[in-house]
PDB file of C-alpha atoms and ligand atoms in Angstrom:
ATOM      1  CA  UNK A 117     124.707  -7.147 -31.995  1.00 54.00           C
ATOM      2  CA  UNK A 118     121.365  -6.900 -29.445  1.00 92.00           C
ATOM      3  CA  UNK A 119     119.306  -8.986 -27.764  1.00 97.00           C
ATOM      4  CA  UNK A 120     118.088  -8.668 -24.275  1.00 98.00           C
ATOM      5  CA  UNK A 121     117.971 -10.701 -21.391  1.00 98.00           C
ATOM      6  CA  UNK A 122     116.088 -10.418 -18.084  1.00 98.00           C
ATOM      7  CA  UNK A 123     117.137 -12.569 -15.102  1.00 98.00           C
ATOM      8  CA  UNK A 124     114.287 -13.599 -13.232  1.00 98.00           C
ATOM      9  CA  UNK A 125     114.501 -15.876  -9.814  1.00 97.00           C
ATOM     10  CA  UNK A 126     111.756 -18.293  -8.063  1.00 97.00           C
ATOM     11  CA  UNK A 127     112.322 -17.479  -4.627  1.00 98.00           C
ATOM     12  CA  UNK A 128     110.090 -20.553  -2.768  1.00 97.00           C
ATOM     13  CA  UNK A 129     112.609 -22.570  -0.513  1.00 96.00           C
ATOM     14  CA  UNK A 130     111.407 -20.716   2.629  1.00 95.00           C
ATOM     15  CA  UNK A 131     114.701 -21.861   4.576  1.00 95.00           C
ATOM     16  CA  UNK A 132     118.128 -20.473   4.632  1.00 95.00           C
ATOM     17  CA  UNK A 133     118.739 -21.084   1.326  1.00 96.00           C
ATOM     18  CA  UNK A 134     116.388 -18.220   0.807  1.00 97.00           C
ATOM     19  CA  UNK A 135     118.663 -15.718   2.566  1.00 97.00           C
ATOM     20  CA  UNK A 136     121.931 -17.450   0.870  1.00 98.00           C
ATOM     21  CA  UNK A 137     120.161 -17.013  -2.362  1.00 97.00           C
ATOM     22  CA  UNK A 138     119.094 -13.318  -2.005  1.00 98.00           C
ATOM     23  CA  UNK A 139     122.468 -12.229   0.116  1.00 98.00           C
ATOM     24  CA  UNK A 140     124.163 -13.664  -3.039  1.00 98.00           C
ATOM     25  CA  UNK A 141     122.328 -12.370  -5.986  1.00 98.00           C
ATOM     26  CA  UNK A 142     122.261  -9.114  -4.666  1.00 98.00           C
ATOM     27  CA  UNK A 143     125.728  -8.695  -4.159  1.00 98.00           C
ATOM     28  CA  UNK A 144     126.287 -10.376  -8.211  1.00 98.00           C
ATOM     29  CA  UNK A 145     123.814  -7.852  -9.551  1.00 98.00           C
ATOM     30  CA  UNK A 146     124.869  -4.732  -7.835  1.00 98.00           C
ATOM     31  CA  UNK A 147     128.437  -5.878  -8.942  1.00 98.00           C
ATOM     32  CA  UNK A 148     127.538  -6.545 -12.607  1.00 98.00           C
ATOM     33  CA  UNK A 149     124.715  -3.394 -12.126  1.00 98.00           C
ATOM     34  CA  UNK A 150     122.272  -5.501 -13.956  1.00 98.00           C
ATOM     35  CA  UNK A 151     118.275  -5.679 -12.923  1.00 98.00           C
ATOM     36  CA  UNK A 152     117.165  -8.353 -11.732  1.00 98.00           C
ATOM     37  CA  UNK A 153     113.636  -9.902 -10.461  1.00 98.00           C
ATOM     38  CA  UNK A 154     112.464 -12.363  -7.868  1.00 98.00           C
ATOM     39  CA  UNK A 155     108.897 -13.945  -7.858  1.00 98.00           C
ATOM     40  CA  UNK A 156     107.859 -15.133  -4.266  1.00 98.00           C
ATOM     41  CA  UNK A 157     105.715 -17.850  -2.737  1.00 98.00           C
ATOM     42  CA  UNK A 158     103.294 -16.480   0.051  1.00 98.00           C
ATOM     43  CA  UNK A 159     104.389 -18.873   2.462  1.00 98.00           C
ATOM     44  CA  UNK A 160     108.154 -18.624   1.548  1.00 98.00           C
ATOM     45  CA  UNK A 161     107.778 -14.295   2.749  1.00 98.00           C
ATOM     46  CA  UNK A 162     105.581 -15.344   6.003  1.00 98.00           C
ATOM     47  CA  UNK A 163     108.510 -17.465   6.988  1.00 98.00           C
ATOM     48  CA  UNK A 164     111.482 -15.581   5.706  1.00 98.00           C
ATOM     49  CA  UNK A 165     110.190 -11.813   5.621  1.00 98.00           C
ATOM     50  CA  UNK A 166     113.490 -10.183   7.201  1.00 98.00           C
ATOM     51  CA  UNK A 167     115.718 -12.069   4.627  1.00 97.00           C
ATOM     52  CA  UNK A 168     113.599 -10.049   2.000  1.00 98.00           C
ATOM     53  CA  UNK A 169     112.944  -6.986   3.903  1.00 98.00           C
ATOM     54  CA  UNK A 170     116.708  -6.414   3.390  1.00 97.00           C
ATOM     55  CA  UNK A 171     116.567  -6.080  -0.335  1.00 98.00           C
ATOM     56  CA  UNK A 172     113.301  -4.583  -1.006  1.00 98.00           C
ATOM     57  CA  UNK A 173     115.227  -0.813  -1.688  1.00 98.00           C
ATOM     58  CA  UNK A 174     117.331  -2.570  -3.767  1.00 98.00           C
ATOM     59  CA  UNK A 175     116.856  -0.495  -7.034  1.00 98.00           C
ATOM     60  CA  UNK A 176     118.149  -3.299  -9.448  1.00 98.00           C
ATOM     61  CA  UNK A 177     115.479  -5.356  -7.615  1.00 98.00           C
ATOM     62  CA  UNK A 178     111.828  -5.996  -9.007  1.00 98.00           C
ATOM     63  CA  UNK A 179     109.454  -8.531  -6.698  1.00 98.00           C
ATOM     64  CA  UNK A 180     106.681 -10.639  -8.616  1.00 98.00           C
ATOM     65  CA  UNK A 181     105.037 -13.705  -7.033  1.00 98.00           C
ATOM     66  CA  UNK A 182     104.405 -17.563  -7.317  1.00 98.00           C
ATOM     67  CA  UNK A 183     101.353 -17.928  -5.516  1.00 98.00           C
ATOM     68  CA  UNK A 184     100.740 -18.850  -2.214  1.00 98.00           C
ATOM     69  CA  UNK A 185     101.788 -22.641  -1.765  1.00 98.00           C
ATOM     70  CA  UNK A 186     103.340 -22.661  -5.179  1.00 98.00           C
ATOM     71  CA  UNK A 187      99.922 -24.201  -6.996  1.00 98.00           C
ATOM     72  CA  UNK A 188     100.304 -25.351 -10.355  1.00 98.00           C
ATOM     73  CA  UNK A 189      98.068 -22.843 -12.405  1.00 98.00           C
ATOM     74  CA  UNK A 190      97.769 -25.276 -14.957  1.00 98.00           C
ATOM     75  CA  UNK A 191      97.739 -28.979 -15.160  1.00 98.00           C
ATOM     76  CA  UNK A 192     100.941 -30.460 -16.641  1.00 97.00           C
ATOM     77  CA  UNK A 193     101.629 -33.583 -18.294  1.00 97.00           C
ATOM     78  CA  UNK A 194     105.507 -34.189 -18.850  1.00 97.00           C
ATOM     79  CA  UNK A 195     106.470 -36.304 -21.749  1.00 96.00           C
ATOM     80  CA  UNK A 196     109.986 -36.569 -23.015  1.00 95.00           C
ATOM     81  CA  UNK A 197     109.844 -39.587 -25.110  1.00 94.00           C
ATOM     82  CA  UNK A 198     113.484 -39.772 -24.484  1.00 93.00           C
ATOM     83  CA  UNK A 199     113.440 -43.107 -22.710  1.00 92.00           C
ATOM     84  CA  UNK A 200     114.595 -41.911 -19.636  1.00 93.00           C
ATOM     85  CA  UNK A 201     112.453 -41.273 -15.883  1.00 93.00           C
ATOM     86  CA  UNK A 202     111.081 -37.936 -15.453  1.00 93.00           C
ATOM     87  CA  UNK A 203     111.405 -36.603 -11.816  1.00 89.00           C
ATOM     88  CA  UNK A 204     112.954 -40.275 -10.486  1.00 83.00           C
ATOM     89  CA  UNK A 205     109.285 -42.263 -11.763  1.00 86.00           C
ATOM     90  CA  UNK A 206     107.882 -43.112 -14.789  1.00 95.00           C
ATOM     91  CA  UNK A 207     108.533 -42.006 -18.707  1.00 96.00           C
ATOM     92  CA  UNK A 208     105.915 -39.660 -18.136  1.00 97.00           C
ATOM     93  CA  UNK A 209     104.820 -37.268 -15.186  1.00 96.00           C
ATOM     94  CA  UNK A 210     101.668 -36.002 -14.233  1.00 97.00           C
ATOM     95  CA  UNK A 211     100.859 -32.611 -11.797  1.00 96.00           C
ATOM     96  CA  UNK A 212      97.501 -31.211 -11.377  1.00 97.00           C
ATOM     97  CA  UNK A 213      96.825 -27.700 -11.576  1.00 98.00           C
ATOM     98  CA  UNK A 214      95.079 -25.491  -9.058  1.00 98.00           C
ATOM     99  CA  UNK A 215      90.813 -25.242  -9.750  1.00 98.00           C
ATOM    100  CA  UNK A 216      89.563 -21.782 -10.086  1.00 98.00           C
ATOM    101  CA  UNK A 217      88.192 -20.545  -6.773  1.00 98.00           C
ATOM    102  CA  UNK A 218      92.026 -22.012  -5.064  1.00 98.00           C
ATOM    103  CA  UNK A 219      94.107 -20.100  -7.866  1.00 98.00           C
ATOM    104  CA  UNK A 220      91.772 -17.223  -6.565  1.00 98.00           C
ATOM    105  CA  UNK A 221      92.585 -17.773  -3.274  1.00 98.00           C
ATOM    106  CA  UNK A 222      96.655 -18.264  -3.920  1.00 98.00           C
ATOM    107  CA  UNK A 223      97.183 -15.232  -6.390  1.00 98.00           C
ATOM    108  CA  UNK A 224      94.700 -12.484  -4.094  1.00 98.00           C
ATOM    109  CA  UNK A 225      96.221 -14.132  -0.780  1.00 98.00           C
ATOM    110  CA  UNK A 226     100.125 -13.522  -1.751  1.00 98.00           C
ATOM    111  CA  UNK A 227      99.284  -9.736  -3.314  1.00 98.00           C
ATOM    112  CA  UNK A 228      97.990  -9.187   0.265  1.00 98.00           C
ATOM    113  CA  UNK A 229     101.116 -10.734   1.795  1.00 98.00           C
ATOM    114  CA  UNK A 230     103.278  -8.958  -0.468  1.00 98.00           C
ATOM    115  CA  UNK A 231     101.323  -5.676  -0.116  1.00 98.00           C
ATOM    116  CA  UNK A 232     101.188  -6.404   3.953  1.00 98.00           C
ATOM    117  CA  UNK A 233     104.804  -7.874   4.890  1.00 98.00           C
ATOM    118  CA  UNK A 234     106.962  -5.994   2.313  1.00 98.00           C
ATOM    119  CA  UNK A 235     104.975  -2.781   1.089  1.00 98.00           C
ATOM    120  CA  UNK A 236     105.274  -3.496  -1.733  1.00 98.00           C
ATOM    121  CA  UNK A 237     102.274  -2.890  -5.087  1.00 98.00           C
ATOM    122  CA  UNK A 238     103.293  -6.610  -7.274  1.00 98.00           C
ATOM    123  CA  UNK A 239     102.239  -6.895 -10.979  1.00 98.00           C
ATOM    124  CA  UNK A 240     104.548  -9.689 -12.286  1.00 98.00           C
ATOM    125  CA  UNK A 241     104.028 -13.872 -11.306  1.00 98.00           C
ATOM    126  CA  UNK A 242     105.676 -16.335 -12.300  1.00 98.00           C
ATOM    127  CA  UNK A 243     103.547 -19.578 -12.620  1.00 98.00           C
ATOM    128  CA  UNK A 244     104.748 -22.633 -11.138  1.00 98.00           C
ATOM    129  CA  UNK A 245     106.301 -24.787 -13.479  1.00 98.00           C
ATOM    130  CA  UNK A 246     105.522 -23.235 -16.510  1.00 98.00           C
ATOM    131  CA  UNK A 247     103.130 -24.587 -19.222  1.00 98.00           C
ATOM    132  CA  UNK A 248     102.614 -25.428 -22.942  1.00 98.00           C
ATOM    133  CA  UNK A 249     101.669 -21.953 -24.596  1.00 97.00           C
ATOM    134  CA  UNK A 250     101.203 -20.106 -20.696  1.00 98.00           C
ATOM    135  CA  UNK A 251      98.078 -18.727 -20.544  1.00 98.00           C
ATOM    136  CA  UNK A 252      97.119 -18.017 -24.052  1.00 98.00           C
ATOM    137  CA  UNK A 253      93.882 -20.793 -23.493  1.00 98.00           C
ATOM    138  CA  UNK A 254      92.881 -19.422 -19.821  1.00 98.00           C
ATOM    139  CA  UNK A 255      91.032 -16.675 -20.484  1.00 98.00           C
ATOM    140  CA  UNK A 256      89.440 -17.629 -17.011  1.00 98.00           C
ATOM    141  CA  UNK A 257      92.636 -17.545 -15.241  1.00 98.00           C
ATOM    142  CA  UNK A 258      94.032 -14.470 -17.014  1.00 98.00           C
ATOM    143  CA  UNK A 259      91.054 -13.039 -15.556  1.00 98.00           C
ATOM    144  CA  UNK A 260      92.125 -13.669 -11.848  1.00 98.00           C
ATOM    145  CA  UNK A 261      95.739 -12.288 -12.795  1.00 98.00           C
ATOM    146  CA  UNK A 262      94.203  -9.135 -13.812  1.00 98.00           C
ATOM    147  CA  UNK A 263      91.745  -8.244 -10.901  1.00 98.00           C
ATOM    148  CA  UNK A 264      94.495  -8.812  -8.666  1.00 98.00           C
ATOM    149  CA  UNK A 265      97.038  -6.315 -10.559  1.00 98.00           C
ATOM    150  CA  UNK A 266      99.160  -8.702 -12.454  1.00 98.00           C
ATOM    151  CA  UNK A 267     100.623  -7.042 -15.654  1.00 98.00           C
ATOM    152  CA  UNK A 268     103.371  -9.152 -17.042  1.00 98.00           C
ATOM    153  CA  UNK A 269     103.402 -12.814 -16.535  1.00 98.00           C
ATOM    154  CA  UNK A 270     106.105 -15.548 -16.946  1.00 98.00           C
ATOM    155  CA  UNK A 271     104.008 -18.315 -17.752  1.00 98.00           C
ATOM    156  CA  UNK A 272     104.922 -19.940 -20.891  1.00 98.00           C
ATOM    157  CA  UNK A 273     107.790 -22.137 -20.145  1.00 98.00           C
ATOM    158  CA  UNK A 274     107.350 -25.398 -21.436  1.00 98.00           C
ATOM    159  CA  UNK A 275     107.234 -27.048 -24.888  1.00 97.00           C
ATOM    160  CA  UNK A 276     104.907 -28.968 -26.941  1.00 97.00           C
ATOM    161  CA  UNK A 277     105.723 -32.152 -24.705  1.00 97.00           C
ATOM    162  CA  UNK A 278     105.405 -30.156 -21.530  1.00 97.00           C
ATOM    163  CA  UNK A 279     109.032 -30.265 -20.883  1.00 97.00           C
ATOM    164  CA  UNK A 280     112.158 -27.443 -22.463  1.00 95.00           C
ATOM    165  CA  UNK A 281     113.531 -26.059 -23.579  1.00 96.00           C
ATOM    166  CA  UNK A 282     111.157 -23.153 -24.997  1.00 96.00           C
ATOM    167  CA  UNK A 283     111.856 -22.564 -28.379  1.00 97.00           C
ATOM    168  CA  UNK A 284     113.352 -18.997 -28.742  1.00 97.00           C
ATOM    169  CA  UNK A 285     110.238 -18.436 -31.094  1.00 96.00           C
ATOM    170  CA  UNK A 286     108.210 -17.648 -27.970  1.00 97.00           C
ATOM    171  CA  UNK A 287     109.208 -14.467 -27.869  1.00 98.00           C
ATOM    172  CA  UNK A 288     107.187 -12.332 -25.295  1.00 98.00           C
ATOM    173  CA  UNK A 289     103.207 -10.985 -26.281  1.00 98.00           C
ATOM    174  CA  UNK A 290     100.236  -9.485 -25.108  1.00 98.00           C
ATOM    175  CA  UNK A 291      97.009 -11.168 -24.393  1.00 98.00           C
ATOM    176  CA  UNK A 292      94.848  -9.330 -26.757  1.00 98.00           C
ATOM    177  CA  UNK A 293      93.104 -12.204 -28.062  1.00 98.00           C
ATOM    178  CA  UNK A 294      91.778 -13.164 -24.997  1.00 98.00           C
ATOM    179  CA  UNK A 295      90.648  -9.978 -23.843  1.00 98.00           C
ATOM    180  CA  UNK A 296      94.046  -8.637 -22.031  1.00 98.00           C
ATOM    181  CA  UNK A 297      95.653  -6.649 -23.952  1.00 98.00           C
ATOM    182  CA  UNK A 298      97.803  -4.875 -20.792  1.00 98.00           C
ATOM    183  CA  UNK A 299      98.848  -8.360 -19.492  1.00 98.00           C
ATOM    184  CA  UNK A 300     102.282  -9.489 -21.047  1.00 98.00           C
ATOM    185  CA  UNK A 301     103.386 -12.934 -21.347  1.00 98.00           C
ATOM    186  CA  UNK A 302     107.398 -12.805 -21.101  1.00 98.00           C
ATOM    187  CA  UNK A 303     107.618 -16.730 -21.177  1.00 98.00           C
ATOM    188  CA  UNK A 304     111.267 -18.629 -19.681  1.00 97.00           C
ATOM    189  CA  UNK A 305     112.960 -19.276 -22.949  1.00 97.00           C
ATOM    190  CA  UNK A 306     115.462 -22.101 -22.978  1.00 96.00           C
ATOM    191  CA  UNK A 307     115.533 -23.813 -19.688  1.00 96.00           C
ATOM    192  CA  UNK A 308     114.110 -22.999 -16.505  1.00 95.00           C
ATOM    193  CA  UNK A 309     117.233 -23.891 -14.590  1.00 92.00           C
ATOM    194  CA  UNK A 310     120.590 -26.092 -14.622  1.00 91.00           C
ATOM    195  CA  UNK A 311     119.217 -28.851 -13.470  1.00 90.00           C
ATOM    196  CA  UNK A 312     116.678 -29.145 -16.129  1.00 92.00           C
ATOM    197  CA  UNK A 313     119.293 -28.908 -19.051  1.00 92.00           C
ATOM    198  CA  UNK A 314     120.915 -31.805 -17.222  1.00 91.00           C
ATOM    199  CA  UNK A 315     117.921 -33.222 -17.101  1.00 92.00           C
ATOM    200  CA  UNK A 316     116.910 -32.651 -20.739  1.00 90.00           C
ATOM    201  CA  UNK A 317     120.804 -33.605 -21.800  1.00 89.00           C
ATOM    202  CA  UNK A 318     121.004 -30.909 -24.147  1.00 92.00           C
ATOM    203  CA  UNK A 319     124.919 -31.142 -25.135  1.00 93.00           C
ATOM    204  CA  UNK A 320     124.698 -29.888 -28.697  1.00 94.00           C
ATOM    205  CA  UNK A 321     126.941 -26.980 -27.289  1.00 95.00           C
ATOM    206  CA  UNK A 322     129.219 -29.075 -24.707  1.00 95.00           C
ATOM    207  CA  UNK A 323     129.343 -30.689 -21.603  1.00 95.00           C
ATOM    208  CA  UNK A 324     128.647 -28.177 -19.181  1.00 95.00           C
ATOM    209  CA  UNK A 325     125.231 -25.469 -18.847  1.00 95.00           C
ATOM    210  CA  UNK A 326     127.953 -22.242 -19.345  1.00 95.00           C
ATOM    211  CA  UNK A 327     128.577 -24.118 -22.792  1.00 95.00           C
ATOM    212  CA  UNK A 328     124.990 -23.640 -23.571  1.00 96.00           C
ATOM    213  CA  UNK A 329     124.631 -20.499 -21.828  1.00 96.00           C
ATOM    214  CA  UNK A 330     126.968 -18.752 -24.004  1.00 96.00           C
ATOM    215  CA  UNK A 331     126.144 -20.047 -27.314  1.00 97.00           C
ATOM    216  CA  UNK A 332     122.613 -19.451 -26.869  1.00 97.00           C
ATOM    217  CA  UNK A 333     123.361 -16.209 -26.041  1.00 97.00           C
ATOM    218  CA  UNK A 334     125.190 -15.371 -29.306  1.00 97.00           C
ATOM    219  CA  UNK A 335     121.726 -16.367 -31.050  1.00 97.00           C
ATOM    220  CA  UNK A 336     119.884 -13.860 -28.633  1.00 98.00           C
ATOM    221  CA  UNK A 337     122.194 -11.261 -29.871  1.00 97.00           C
ATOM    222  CA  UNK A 338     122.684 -11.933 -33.809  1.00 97.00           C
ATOM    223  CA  UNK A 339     118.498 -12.322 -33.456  1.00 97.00           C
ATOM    224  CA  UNK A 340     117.671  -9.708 -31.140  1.00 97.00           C
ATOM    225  CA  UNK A 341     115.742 -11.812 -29.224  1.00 98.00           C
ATOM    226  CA  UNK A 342     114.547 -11.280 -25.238  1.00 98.00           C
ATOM    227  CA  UNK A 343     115.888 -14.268 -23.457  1.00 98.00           C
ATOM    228  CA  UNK A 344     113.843 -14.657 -19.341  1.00 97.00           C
ATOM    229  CA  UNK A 345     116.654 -16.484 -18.332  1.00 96.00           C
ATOM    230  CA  UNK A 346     115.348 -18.080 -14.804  1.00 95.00           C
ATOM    231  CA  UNK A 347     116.731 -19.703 -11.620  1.00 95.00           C
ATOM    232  CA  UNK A 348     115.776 -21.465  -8.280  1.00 95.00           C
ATOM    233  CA  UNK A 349     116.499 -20.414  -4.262  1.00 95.00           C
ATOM    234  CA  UNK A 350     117.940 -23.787  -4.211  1.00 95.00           C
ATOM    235  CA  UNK A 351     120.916 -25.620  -2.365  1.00 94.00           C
ATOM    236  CA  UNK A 352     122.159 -21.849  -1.705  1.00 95.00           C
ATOM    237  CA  UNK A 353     122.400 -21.906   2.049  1.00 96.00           C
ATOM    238  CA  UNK A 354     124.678 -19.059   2.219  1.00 97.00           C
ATOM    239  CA  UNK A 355     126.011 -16.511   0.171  1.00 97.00           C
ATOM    240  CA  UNK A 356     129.480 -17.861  -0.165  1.00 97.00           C
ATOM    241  CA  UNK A 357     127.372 -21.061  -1.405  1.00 97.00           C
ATOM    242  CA  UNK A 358     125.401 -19.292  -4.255  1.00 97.00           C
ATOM    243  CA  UNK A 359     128.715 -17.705  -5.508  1.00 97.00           C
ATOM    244  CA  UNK A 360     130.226 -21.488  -5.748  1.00 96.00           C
ATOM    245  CA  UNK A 361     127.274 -22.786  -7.633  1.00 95.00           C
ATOM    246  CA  UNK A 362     124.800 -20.927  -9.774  1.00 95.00           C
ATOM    247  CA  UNK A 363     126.499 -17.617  -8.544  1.00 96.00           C
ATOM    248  CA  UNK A 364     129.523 -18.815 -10.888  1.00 96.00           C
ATOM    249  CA  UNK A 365     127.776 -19.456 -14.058  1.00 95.00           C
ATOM    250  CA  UNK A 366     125.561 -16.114 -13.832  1.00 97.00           C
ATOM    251  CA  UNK A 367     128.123 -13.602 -13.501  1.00 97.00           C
ATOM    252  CA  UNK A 368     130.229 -15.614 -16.245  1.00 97.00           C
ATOM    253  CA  UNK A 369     127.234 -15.510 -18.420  1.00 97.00           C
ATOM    254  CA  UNK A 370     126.009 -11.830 -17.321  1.00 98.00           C
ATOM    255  CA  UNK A 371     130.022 -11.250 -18.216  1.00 98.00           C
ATOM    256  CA  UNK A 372     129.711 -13.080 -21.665  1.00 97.00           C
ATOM    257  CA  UNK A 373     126.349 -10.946 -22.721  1.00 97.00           C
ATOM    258  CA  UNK A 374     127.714  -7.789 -22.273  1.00 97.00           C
ATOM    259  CA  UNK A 375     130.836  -9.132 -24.743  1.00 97.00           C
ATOM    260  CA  UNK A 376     128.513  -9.795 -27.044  1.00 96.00           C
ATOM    261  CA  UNK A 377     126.801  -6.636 -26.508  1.00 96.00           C
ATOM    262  CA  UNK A 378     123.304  -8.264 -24.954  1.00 98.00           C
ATOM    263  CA  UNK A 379     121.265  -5.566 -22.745  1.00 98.00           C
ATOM    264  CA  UNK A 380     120.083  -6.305 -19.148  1.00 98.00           C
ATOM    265  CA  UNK A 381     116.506  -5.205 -18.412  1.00 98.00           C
ATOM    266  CA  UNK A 382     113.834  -5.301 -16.092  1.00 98.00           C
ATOM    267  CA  UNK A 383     110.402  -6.432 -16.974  1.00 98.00           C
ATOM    268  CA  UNK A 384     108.597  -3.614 -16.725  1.00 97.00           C
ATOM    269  CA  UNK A 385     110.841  -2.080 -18.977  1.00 98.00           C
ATOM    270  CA  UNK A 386     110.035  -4.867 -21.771  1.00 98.00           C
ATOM    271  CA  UNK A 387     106.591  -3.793 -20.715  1.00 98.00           C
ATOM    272  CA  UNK A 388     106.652  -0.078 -21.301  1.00 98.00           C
ATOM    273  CA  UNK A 389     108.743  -0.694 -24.531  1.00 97.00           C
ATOM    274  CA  UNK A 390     106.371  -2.862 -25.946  1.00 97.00           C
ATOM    275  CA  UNK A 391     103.617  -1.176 -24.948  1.00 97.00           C
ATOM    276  CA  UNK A 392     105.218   2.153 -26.838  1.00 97.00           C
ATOM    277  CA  UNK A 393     105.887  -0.125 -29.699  1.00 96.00           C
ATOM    278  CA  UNK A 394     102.613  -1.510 -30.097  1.00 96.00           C
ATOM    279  CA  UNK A 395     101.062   2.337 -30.232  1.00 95.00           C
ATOM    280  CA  UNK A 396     103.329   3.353 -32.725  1.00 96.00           C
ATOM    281  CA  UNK A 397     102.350   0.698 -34.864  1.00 95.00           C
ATOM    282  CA  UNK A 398      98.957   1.509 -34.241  1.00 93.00           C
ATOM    283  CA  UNK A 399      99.068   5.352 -35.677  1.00 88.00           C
TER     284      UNK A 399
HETATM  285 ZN1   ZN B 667     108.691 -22.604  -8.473  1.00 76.31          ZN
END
């Protein structure tokens, strides 16, 4: 058995679910010693910089960020064909994306805040909401994410329809084709949260998301697959919170991947080992 998995958080609530969320995480990871990552919205640090500033020497801990006002980088265009609403309207949902010059704005203005407020160099975002096949036709925005440091991206989290899960296909890459070879694309695999496996009703595995959890995780092992499993600052207003609600199912699933002898690692990591891969393949 193998298989990795990398826990990655969107930290954008900027209230006191933020400090539940972080309090609580950081007392499940250091428990569990696994890594784990959180990618912040600009205006989530300027209002909530002390609840941060107490885990930024956390060495489990790796901070990426989800733009300024949490701007869609790319347009999306939800369509489940399921016959039910998407997001309590229609069959279908539409979001705009960001133009240009804003995403310019959003990703330069929270590397500042980041860099100003926490001290801290960030080269990992998370795009808000995900998209159909990430970045791989934005050369134009993969160009922002790289003059402003960016190095590994988690981007590609939606399907074909614009909704999830990710097929586990969508393993992480490089940008090479598009001129970026030293960005990586880690993509969310699966779902991007609970409530969107609710949402998307996927009970081939059960009634509950810990069903799911562990038998997708038995497929990241047998295939050695990375798995970006992802969740939300949400509904966690204090610690004791977060360990009644999402805090449950991740340390029973964090519990259930080490059974089945799945690794826990950080993103750079991924990124240095691919990296090291992709030279020896090269010689
Ligand atoms: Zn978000």
């Amino acid at each position: 058995m193998s298989g990795t998995v990398l826990l990655g958080y969107d930290v954008e609530s900027a209230s006191d679910s933020t400090a539940g969320f972080l309090d609580g995480a950081a007392e499940l990871h250091t428990r569990f010693d696994v890594p784990w990552s959180i990618y912040l919205v600009g205006t989530t640090v300027e209002a909530r910089v002390d609840d941060i500033l107490r885990h930024v020497d956390d060495p489990l801990l790796t901070i990426g960020q989800h733009t300024y006002s949490h701007m869609l980088l790319k347009s999306i265009y939800m369509d489940p064909r399921d016959g039910k609403e998407v997001h309590g309207g229609a069959q279908t949902y539409f979001m705009p994306g960001g133009a240009l010059g804003e995403l310019e704005v959003e990703i330069a203005k929270t590397q500042q805040v980041i860099r100003d407020l926490l001290g801290v160099e960030c080269e990992g975002l998370t795009g808000p909401w995900g998209y159909y096949r990430g970045l791989a036709d934005r050369e134009d925005i993969l160009r922002v994410l790289h003059e402003n440091g960016i190095r590994w991206a988690r981007t590609n989290a939606r399907d074909f329809r614009d909704c999830q899960p990710v097929p586990f296909t969508q393993q992480p890459y490089f940008y090479e084709q598009q001129g970026y070879p030293d960005i990586l694309e880690l993509g969310i695999q699966g779902y991007q949260d609970d409530f969107y496996w609710d949402r998307f009703d996927d009970r081939r595995h059960g009634d509950t998301y810990q069903d799911y959890l562990f038998a997708t995780v038995e497929e990241v092992a047998a295939n050695d697959w990375v798995w970006n499993l992802c969740s939300h600052d949400h509904g966690t207003f204090t610690a004791e919170m977060f360990h009644a609600t999402k805090g449950k199912w991740l340390g029973d699933f964090i519990e259930r991947a080490k059974d089945v002898g799945v690794r826990f690692a950080s993103p750079k990591q991924v990124y240095d080992e691919m990296v090291a891969a992709r030279e020896a393949a090269a010689e």
